[in-house]
mmCIF file of C-alpha atoms in Angstrom:
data_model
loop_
_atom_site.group_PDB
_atom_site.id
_atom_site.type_symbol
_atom_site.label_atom_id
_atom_site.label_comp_id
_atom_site.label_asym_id
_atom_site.label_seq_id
_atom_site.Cartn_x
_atom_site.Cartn_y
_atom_site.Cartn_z
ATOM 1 C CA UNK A 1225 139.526 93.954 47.859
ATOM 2 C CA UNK A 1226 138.778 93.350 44.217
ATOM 3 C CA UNK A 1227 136.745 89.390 43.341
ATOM 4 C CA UNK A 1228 140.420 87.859 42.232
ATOM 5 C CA UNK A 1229 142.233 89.058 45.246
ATOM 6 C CA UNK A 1230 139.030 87.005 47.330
ATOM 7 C CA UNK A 1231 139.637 84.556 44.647
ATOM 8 C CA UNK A 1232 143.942 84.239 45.597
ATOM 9 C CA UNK A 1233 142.825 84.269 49.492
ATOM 10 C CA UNK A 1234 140.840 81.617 49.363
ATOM 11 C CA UNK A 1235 143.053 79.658 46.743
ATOM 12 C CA UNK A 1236 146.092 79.905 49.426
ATOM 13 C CA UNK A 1237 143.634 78.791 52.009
ATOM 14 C CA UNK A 1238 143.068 76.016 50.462
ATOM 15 C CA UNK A 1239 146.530 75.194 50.591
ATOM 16 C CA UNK A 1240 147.893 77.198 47.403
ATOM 17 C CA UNK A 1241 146.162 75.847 45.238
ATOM 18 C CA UNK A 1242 146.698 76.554 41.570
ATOM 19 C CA UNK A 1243 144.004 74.363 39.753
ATOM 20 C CA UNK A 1244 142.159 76.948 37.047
ATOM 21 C CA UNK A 1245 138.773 74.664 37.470
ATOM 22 C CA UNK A 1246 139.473 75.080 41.239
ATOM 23 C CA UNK A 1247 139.480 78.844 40.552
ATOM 24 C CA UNK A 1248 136.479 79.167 38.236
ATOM 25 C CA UNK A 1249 134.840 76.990 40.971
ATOM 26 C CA UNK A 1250 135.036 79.439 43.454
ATOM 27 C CA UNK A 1251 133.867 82.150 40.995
ATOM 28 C CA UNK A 1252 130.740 80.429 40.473
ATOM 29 C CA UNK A 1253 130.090 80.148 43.957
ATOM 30 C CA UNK A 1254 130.579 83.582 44.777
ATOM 31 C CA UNK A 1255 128.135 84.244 41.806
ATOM 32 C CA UNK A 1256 125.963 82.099 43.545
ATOM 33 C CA UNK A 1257 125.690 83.716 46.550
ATOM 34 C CA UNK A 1258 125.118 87.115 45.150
ATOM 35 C CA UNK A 1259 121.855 86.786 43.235
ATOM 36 C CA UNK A 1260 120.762 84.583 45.390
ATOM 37 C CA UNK A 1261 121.174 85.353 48.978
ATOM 38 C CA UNK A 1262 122.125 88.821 48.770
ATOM 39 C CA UNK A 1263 120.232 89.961 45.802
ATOM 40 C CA UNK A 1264 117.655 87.637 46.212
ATOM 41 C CA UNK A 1265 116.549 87.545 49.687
ATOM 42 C CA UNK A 1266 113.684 89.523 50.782
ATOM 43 C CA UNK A 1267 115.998 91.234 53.041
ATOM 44 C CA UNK A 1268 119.121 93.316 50.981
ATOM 45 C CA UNK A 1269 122.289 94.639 52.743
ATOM 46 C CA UNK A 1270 122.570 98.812 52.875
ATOM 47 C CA UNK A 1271 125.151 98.812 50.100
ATOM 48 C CA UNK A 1272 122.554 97.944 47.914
ATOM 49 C CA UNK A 1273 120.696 100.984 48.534
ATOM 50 C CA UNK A 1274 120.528 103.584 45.447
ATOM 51 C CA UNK A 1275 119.439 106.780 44.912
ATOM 52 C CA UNK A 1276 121.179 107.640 41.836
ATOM 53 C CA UNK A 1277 118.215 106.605 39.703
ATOM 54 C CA UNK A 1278 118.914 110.406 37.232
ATOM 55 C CA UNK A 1279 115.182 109.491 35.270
ATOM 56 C CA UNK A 1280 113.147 112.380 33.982
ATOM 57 C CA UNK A 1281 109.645 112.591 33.109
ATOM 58 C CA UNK A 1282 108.357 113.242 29.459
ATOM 59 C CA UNK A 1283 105.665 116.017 29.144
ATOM 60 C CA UNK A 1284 102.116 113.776 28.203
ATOM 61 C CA UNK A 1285 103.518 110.209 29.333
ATOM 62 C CA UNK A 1286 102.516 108.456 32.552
ATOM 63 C CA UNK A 1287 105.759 105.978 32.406
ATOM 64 C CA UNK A 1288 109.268 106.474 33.366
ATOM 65 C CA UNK A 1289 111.650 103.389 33.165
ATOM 66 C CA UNK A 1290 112.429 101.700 35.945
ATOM 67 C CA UNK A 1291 116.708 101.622 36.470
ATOM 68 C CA UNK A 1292 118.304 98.956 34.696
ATOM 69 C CA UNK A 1293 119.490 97.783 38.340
ATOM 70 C CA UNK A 1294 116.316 97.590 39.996
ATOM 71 C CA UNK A 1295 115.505 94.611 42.243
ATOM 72 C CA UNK A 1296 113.068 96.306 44.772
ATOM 73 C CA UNK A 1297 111.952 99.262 47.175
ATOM 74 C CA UNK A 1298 113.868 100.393 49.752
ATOM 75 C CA UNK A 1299 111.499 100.189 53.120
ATOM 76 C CA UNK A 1300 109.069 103.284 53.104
ATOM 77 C CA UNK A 1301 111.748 105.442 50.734
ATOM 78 C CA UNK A 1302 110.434 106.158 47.116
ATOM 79 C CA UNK A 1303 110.511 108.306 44.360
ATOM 80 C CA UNK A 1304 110.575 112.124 44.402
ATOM 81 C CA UNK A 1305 110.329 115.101 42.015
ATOM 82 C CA UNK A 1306 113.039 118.093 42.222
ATOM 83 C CA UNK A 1307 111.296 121.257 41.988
ATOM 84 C CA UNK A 1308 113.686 124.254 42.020
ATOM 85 C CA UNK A 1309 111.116 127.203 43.052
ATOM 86 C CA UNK A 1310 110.709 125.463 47.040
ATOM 87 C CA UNK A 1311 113.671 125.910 49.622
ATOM 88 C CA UNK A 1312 114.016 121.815 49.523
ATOM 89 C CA UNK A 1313 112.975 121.146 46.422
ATOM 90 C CA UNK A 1314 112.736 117.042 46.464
ATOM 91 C CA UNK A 1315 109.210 116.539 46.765
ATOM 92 C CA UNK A 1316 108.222 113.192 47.985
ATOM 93 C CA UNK A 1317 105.422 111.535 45.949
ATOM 94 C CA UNK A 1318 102.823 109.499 47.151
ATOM 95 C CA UNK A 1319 102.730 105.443 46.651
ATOM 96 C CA UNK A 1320 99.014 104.463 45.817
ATOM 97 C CA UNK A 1321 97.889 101.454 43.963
ATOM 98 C CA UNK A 1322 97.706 101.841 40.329
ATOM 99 C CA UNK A 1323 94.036 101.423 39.371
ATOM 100 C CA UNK A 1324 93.112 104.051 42.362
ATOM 101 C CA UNK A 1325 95.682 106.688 41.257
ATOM 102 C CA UNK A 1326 94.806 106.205 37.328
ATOM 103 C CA UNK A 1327 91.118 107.052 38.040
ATOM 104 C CA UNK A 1328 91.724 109.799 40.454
ATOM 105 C CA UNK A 1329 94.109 111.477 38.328
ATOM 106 C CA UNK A 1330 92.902 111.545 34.911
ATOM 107 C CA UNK A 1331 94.582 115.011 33.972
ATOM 108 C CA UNK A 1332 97.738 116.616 33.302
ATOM 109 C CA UNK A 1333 99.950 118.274 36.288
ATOM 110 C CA UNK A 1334 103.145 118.066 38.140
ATOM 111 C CA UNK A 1335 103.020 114.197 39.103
ATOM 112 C CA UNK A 1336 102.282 113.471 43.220
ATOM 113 C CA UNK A 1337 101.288 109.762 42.723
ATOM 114 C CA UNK A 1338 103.445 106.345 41.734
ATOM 115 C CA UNK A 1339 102.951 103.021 41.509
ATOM 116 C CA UNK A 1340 105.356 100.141 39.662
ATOM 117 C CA UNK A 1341 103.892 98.194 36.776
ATOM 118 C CA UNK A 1342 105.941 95.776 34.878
ATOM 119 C CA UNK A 1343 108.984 97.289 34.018
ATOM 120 C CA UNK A 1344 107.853 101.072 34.857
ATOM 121 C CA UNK A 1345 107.349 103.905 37.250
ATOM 122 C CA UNK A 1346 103.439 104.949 36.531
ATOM 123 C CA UNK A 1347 102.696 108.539 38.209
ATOM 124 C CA UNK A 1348 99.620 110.648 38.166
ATOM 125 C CA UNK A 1349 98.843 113.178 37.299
ATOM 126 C CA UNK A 1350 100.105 112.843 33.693
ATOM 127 C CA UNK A 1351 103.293 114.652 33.879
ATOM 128 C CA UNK A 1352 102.877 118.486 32.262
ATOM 129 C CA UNK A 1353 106.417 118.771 32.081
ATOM 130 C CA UNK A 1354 109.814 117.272 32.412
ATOM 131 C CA UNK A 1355 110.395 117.021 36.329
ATOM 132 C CA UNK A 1356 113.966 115.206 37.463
ATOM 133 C CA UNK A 1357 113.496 112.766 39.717
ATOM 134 C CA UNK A 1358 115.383 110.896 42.853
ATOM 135 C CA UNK A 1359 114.444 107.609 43.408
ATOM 136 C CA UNK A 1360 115.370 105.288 46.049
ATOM 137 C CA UNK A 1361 115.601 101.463 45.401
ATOM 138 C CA UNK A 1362 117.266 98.336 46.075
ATOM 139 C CA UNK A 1363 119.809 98.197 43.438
ATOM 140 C CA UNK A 1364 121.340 95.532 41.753
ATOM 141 C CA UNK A 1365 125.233 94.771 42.370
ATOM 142 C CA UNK A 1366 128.013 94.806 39.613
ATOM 143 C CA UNK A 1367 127.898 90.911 38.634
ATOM 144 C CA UNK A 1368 130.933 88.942 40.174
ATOM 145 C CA UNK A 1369 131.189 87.200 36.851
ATOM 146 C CA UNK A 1370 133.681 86.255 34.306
ATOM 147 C CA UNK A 1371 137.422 85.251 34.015
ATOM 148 C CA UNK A 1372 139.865 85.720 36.428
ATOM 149 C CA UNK A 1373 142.247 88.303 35.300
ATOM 150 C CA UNK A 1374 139.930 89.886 32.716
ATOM 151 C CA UNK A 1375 139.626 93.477 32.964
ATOM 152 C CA UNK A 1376 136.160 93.786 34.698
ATOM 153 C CA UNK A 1377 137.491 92.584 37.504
ATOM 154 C CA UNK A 1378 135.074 94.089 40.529
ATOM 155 C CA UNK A 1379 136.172 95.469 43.629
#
């Protein structure tokens, strides 16, 4: 069901309504509802789950870029690093805090350690290469926004 077909249902429950500010009402609401309750609520629903995060490290930086979606960790899942010489080559990294894993791992290697800071996956060792990685987070939901009828019209 796409967010204008919602939008008819509930217009006909209503008794067929027809009233545009009626409509955009609605729309709002729904809005509403979705960065706050389910996007904002310490708990998220499954469907919010992501793993298609397709990041890469650079060779001599500690930072990746946190997805443009991101809103939070799923439960105990994280990040991993695809190495193609082991049978199953996602290797999960470890989650440390920051300061601990920066002093620890002053040197350049394949990456085993993460932590978030601002806007950023940090990861020591200092990657020594570009590694893919598959992370898993809490992803942000296409935004029920905007006119009714218009062509982004989300299902």
């Amino acid at each position: 069901m796409t967010r204008d077909e919602a939008v008819d249902m509930m217009m006909k429950r209503l008794g067929n309504q027809t009233d545009e500010s009626l409509r955009n009402d609605i729309i709002a609401e729904m809005v509403h509802a979705q960065e706050t309750i389910l996007e904002g609520d310490t708990f998220s629903p499954w469907f919010l789950v992501s793993e298609e995060s397709t990041n890469s490290t650079t060779a001599g930086d500690e930072r990746v870029p946190l997805p443009v979606d991101f809103l939070g960790l799923w439960g105990e899942l994280g990040l991993y690093r695809y190495d193609a010489s082991l049978d199953d080559p996602y290797v999960e990294m470890g989650r440390d805090d920051w300061v601990d894993i920066k002093t620890a791992f002053n040197y350049s290697d394949k990456p085993k350690y993460w932590d978030i800071g601002g806007s950023y996956l940090l990861m020591r060792p200092v990657a020594d290469a570009v590694y893919p990685l598959r992370f898993w987070y809490i992803s942000r939901a296409a935004s029920l926004a905007g006119v009714y009828g218009d062509e982004a019209n989300i299902e």
